[in-house]
Amino acid sequence: EISGLTTMINSVQGGKHKYMADFDPPIVADESSYDKSAAEDQWKSQNPLAMQTVTQFELKMPLAPVYVDEIVLGKYDVHPLTGKWLPATIKSINVNGTFDIVYEHGRLERRIPRSQIRKWEIVDSLSDSETVLARSREGVWLMG
């Protein structure tokens, strides 16, 4: 009514869950994250972008076990928004539940919590819609 635009949804893409083993979101929204103004005021302040994302929340699954000499992804930079995950090998499992890992470039990290280690599953092929982690030519891992 205000913009003169009408909306029509021709199709809904997706439906296939992009599962990422051991995913832990870097930011979790709480009540203070939401706009509590009237719905009509919120609607009037929006700009149409022609895209909508729907997020489904699920129970957190327990972390899969990792073993000595297993190749994994280790969180090399722990910043929640810009962190990097690099290939690493589990060198030891400590009595306190942390891990000592060696990144593929040789750097040893000690006492890494399990939350900073991801299982690395190797498969023969993935379609673009199924890719959850991809390695660029520069060796950087990107989430899909």
XYZ file of N, CA and C in Angstrom:
432
model
N 0.816 -1.188 0.000
C 0.000 0.000 0.000
C 0.863 1.257 0.000
N 1.847 1.315 0.868
C 2.697 2.497 0.952
C 3.624 2.597 -0.254
N 4.252 1.474 -0.639
C 5.223 1.492 -1.736
C 4.574 1.258 -3.099
N 3.377 0.715 -3.116
C 2.730 0.386 -4.371
C 3.205 -0.943 -4.939
N 4.094 -1.634 -4.239
C 4.594 -2.920 -4.695
C 3.735 -4.050 -4.167
N 3.625 -5.122 -4.939
C 2.948 -6.326 -4.462
C 3.963 -7.453 -4.448
N 3.707 -8.437 -3.645
C 4.629 -9.548 -3.486
C 3.991 -10.826 -3.979
N 4.767 -11.634 -4.697
C 4.299 -12.945 -5.124
C 5.481 -13.910 -4.994
N 5.264 -15.018 -4.314
C 6.307 -16.031 -4.142
C 6.079 -17.100 -5.198
N 6.993 -17.173 -6.182
C 6.862 -18.152 -7.256
C 7.310 -19.542 -6.833
N 8.334 -19.612 -6.031
C 8.820 -20.911 -5.582
C 9.624 -20.722 -4.313
N 9.787 -21.812 -3.607
C 10.614 -21.819 -2.408
C 11.761 -22.771 -2.688
N 12.979 -22.272 -2.605
C 14.153 -23.103 -2.844
C 14.637 -23.689 -1.532
N 15.313 -24.764 -1.653
C 15.913 -25.345 -0.458
C 15.137 -26.549 0.008
N 14.994 -26.653 1.288
C 14.359 -27.813 1.859
C 15.387 -28.874 2.217
N 16.582 -28.741 1.664
C 17.655 -29.674 1.984
C 18.530 -29.029 3.041
N 18.649 -29.678 4.151
C 19.390 -29.143 5.287
C 20.877 -29.121 4.975
N 21.511 -27.979 5.141
C 22.963 -27.877 4.954
C 23.630 -28.176 6.289
N 23.742 -29.439 6.602
C 24.303 -29.886 7.868
C 25.798 -29.600 7.935
N 26.236 -29.059 9.050
C 27.659 -28.856 9.285
C 27.977 -29.490 10.639
N 28.757 -30.535 10.601
C 29.097 -31.252 11.837
C 29.713 -30.300 12.852
N 29.281 -30.420 14.074
C 29.846 -29.676 15.202
C 29.709 -28.165 15.073
N 28.707 -27.689 14.345
C 28.532 -26.246 14.176
C 28.103 -25.611 15.491
N 28.716 -24.521 15.841
C 28.364 -23.752 17.023
C 28.274 -22.296 16.584
N 27.079 -21.701 16.553
C 26.955 -20.342 16.018
C 27.779 -19.344 16.822
N 28.454 -18.403 16.132
C 29.288 -17.426 16.836
C 28.469 -16.388 17.584
N 27.236 -16.172 17.160
C 26.366 -15.198 17.809
C 25.012 -15.852 18.055
N 24.530 -15.766 19.280
C 23.221 -16.304 19.614
C 22.339 -15.136 20.037
N 21.209 -14.980 19.352
C 20.308 -13.866 19.642
C 19.563 -14.114 20.948
N 19.369 -13.060 21.705
C 18.525 -13.144 22.895
C 17.426 -12.086 22.766
N 16.644 -11.892 23.796
C 15.498 -10.988 23.711
C 15.903 -9.563 23.352
N 17.083 -9.136 23.766
C 17.521 -7.770 23.474
C 17.886 -7.585 21.994
N 18.001 -8.675 21.235
C 18.368 -8.609 19.824
C 17.190 -8.239 18.920
N 15.987 -8.222 19.443
C 14.797 -8.039 18.623
C 14.171 -6.664 18.814
N 13.636 -6.157 17.722
C 12.922 -4.886 17.718
C 11.538 -5.118 18.334
N 11.240 -4.418 19.414
C 9.974 -4.629 20.111
C 8.944 -3.555 19.783
N 9.224 -2.738 18.755
C 8.249 -1.730 18.354
C 7.070 -2.410 17.662
N 6.019 -1.666 17.438
C 4.802 -2.210 16.836
C 5.112 -2.808 15.460
N 4.413 -3.874 15.112
C 4.644 -4.564 13.847
C 4.477 -3.630 12.651
N 3.474 -2.772 12.686
C 3.245 -1.865 11.559
C 4.401 -0.874 11.422
N 4.930 -0.388 12.547
C 6.077 0.524 12.495
C 7.301 -0.171 11.918
N 7.502 -1.434 12.301
C 8.618 -2.200 11.743
C 8.438 -2.372 10.239
N 7.233 -2.705 9.800
C 6.954 -2.917 8.383
C 7.202 -1.643 7.578
N 6.785 -0.514 8.092
C 6.959 0.750 7.379
C 8.425 1.130 7.228
N 9.256 0.686 8.157
C 10.678 1.057 8.113
C 11.519 0.130 7.232
N 10.926 -0.942 6.696
C 11.690 -1.913 5.908
C 11.813 -1.501 4.451
N 12.897 -1.971 3.818
C 13.105 -1.807 2.383
C 13.057 -3.191 1.747
N 12.201 -3.402 0.731
C 12.110 -4.725 0.102
C 13.423 -5.124 -0.568
N 13.849 -6.364 -0.346
C 15.097 -6.853 -0.928
C 14.883 -8.036 -1.865
N 13.682 -8.566 -1.942
C 13.352 -9.707 -2.805
C 14.008 -10.999 -2.341
N 14.329 -11.110 -1.086
C 14.899 -12.339 -0.550
C 14.514 -12.470 0.912
N 14.188 -13.678 1.303
C 13.838 -13.930 2.692
C 14.569 -15.181 3.147
N 15.087 -15.143 4.346
C 15.757 -16.299 4.910
C 14.975 -16.762 6.127
N 14.694 -18.052 6.169
C 13.990 -18.638 7.299
C 14.974 -19.548 8.017
N 15.100 -19.371 9.311
C 16.024 -20.174 10.102
C 15.234 -21.128 10.974
N 15.633 -22.375 10.968
C 14.992 -23.380 11.805
C 15.946 -23.737 12.938
N 15.475 -23.596 14.153
C 16.304 -23.906 15.303
C 16.080 -25.355 15.710
N 17.149 -26.030 16.058
C 17.086 -27.430 16.436
C 17.879 -27.645 17.717
N 17.676 -28.792 18.309
C 18.455 -29.153 19.484
C 19.914 -29.301 19.097
N 20.807 -28.935 19.998
C 22.239 -29.070 19.722
C 22.635 -30.534 19.897
N 23.241 -31.063 18.862
C 23.690 -32.451 18.892
C 25.014 -32.537 19.648
N 25.271 -33.665 20.308
C 26.570 -33.810 20.974
C 27.676 -33.850 19.927
N 28.862 -33.388 20.307
C 29.997 -33.375 19.392
C 30.469 -34.801 19.109
N 30.791 -35.066 17.866
C 31.289 -36.381 17.477
C 32.677 -36.591 18.068
N 33.017 -37.816 18.430
C 34.348 -38.056 18.990
C 35.429 -37.870 17.927
N 36.601 -37.427 18.365
C 37.769 -37.337 17.490
C 38.886 -38.165 18.127
N 39.814 -38.604 17.294
C 40.826 -39.555 17.745
C 42.232 -39.073 17.389
N 43.216 -39.574 18.103
C 44.615 -39.262 17.825
C 44.929 -39.662 16.383
N 45.667 -38.809 15.687
C 46.072 -38.960 14.283
C 44.943 -38.706 13.288
N 43.768 -38.325 13.747
C 42.671 -37.998 12.834
C 42.891 -36.598 12.256
N 42.618 -36.448 10.963
C 42.702 -35.137 10.324
C 41.369 -34.429 10.529
N 41.447 -33.208 11.049
C 40.255 -32.419 11.395
C 40.441 -30.995 10.874
N 39.477 -30.145 11.137
C 39.637 -28.710 10.919
C 39.753 -28.054 12.288
N 40.803 -27.280 12.483
C 41.006 -26.572 13.748
C 40.743 -25.092 13.548
N 40.135 -24.469 14.529
C 39.850 -23.035 14.423
C 41.140 -22.277 14.693
N 41.754 -21.806 13.621
C 43.067 -21.162 13.698
C 42.972 -19.749 14.265
N 41.941 -19.035 13.893
C 41.686 -17.680 14.401
C 40.324 -17.747 15.076
N 40.270 -17.519 16.385
C 39.039 -17.763 17.126
C 38.060 -16.594 17.136
N 38.304 -15.547 16.357
C 37.352 -14.435 16.295
C 36.018 -14.965 15.767
N 34.868 -14.650 16.433
C 33.587 -15.242 16.042
C 33.111 -14.880 14.640
N 33.516 -13.753 14.090
C 33.027 -13.357 12.768
C 34.055 -13.551 11.662
N 35.338 -13.519 11.989
C 36.360 -13.605 10.950
C 37.279 -14.804 11.122
N 36.962 -15.689 12.041
C 37.832 -16.826 12.320
C 38.079 -17.706 11.113
N 39.232 -18.391 11.101
C 39.599 -19.289 10.011
C 39.732 -20.708 10.549
N 39.312 -21.662 9.748
C 39.460 -23.082 10.062
C 40.496 -23.657 9.108
N 41.503 -24.347 9.640
C 42.557 -24.928 8.817
C 42.693 -26.416 9.116
N 43.129 -27.200 8.124
C 43.359 -28.628 8.371
C 44.421 -28.824 9.450
N 44.174 -29.802 10.306
C 45.094 -30.106 11.404
C 44.982 -31.589 11.734
N 45.951 -32.071 12.504
C 45.953 -33.467 12.947
C 45.921 -33.496 14.460
N 45.060 -34.347 15.019
C 45.007 -34.528 16.482
C 46.274 -35.263 16.907
N 47.074 -34.638 17.774
C 48.309 -35.264 18.250
C 48.123 -35.960 19.591
N 47.273 -35.378 20.460
C 47.014 -36.036 21.744
C 45.697 -35.537 22.316
N 45.116 -36.388 23.154
C 43.889 -36.047 23.882
C 44.299 -35.899 25.342
N 44.077 -34.729 25.899
C 44.505 -34.439 27.264
C 43.468 -34.910 28.285
N 43.895 -35.123 29.533
C 43.006 -35.641 30.574
C 41.860 -34.672 30.894
N 42.047 -33.383 30.608
C 40.994 -32.400 30.885
C 40.012 -32.253 29.720
N 40.142 -33.120 28.677
C 39.207 -33.085 27.554
C 39.623 -32.165 26.422
N 40.757 -31.484 26.555
C 41.252 -30.638 25.458
C 42.154 -31.475 24.553
N 42.592 -30.858 23.459
C 43.369 -31.581 22.449
C 44.607 -30.787 22.072
N 45.675 -31.496 21.748
C 46.854 -30.882 21.150
C 46.776 -31.210 19.666
N 46.882 -30.170 18.811
C 46.770 -30.378 17.375
C 47.942 -29.715 16.655
N 48.253 -30.233 15.472
C 49.276 -29.639 14.616
C 48.601 -29.279 13.301
N 48.644 -27.981 12.966
C 48.078 -27.530 11.697
C 48.944 -28.020 10.554
N 48.371 -28.077 9.338
C 49.120 -28.621 8.202
C 50.381 -27.817 7.882
N 50.436 -26.561 8.307
C 51.643 -25.765 8.066
C 52.683 -25.954 9.172
N 52.391 -26.812 10.175
C 53.376 -27.181 11.179
C 53.214 -26.572 12.556
N 52.342 -25.597 12.727
C 52.180 -24.956 14.036
C 51.457 -25.888 15.014
N 52.038 -26.067 16.185
C 51.449 -26.885 17.243
C 50.625 -25.995 18.167
N 49.413 -26.407 18.454
C 48.551 -25.711 19.425
C 48.198 -26.702 20.525
N 48.322 -26.269 21.758
C 48.039 -27.149 22.903
C 46.749 -26.721 23.614
N 46.116 -27.697 24.226
C 44.921 -27.481 25.067
C 43.788 -26.768 24.302
N 43.486 -27.252 23.102
C 42.407 -26.704 22.280
C 41.098 -27.358 22.716
N 40.058 -26.568 23.044
C 38.775 -27.174 23.425
C 38.109 -27.854 22.227
N 37.286 -28.835 22.483
C 36.605 -29.583 21.415
C 35.749 -28.664 20.548
N 35.236 -27.567 21.113
C 34.395 -26.635 20.359
C 35.160 -25.949 19.227
N 36.494 -25.992 19.263
C 37.307 -25.361 18.217
C 37.890 -26.390 17.251
N 37.280 -27.581 17.236
C 37.693 -28.649 16.329
C 36.452 -29.168 15.629
N 36.546 -29.307 14.299
C 35.435 -29.864 13.516
C 35.885 -31.147 12.833
N 34.964 -32.100 12.806
C 35.213 -33.312 12.036
C 35.347 -32.922 10.574
N 36.173 -33.646 9.857
C 36.385 -33.375 8.444
C 36.057 -34.654 7.691
N 34.899 -34.653 7.047
C 34.477 -35.829 6.311
C 34.890 -35.680 4.855
N 35.512 -36.700 4.314
C 35.952 -36.674 2.924
C 34.955 -37.490 2.100
N 34.429 -36.857 1.052
C 33.483 -37.527 0.161
C 33.996 -37.409 -1.270
N 33.451 -38.249 -2.158
C 33.895 -38.238 -3.557
C 33.470 -36.982 -4.293
N 32.222 -36.546 -4.099
C 31.760 -35.353 -4.808
C 30.548 -34.769 -4.102
N 30.350 -33.476 -4.298
C 29.203 -32.759 -3.755
C 28.673 -31.830 -4.834
N 27.363 -31.660 -4.854
C 26.815 -30.643 -5.748
C 26.951 -29.293 -5.070
N 26.796 -28.210 -5.834
C 26.929 -26.867 -5.265
C 25.966 -26.649 -4.106
N 24.766 -27.222 -4.193
C 23.776 -26.999 -3.137
C 24.093 -27.793 -1.883
N 25.000 -28.767 -1.971
C 25.336 -29.584 -0.812
C 26.641 -29.167 -0.148
N 27.389 -28.282 -0.746
C 28.690 -27.914 -0.220
C 28.547 -27.134 1.079
N 29.164 -27.607 2.135
C 29.132 -26.896 3.407
C 30.487 -26.286 3.738
N 31.559 -26.878 3.268
C 32.893 -26.306 3.415
C 33.624 -26.494 2.095
N 34.289 -25.472 1.630
C 35.035 -25.576 0.380
C 36.392 -24.925 0.558
N 37.396 -25.476 -0.078
C 38.742 -24.933 0.028
C 39.075 -24.199 -1.271
N 39.438 -22.951 -1.144
C 39.786 -22.157 -2.319
C 41.193 -22.501 -2.784
N 41.580 -21.996 -3.951
C 42.923 -22.244 -4.463
C 43.995 -21.681 -3.534
N 43.638 -20.643 -2.772
C 44.596 -20.038 -1.842
C 44.708 -20.827 -0.540
N 43.919 -21.898 -0.406
C 43.987 -22.714 0.782
C 43.099 -22.258 1.919
N 42.189 -21.327 1.659
C 41.287 -20.825 2.700
C 40.001 -21.619 2.672
N 39.522 -22.036 3.827
C 38.268 -22.788 3.919
C 37.120 -21.814 4.059
N 36.086 -22.031 3.285
C 34.918 -21.151 3.292
C 33.676 -21.967 3.586
N 32.771 -21.375 4.349
C 31.495 -22.049 4.605
C 30.562 -21.748 3.451
N 29.810 -22.773 2.993
C 28.876 -22.601 1.884
C 27.467 -22.461 2.371
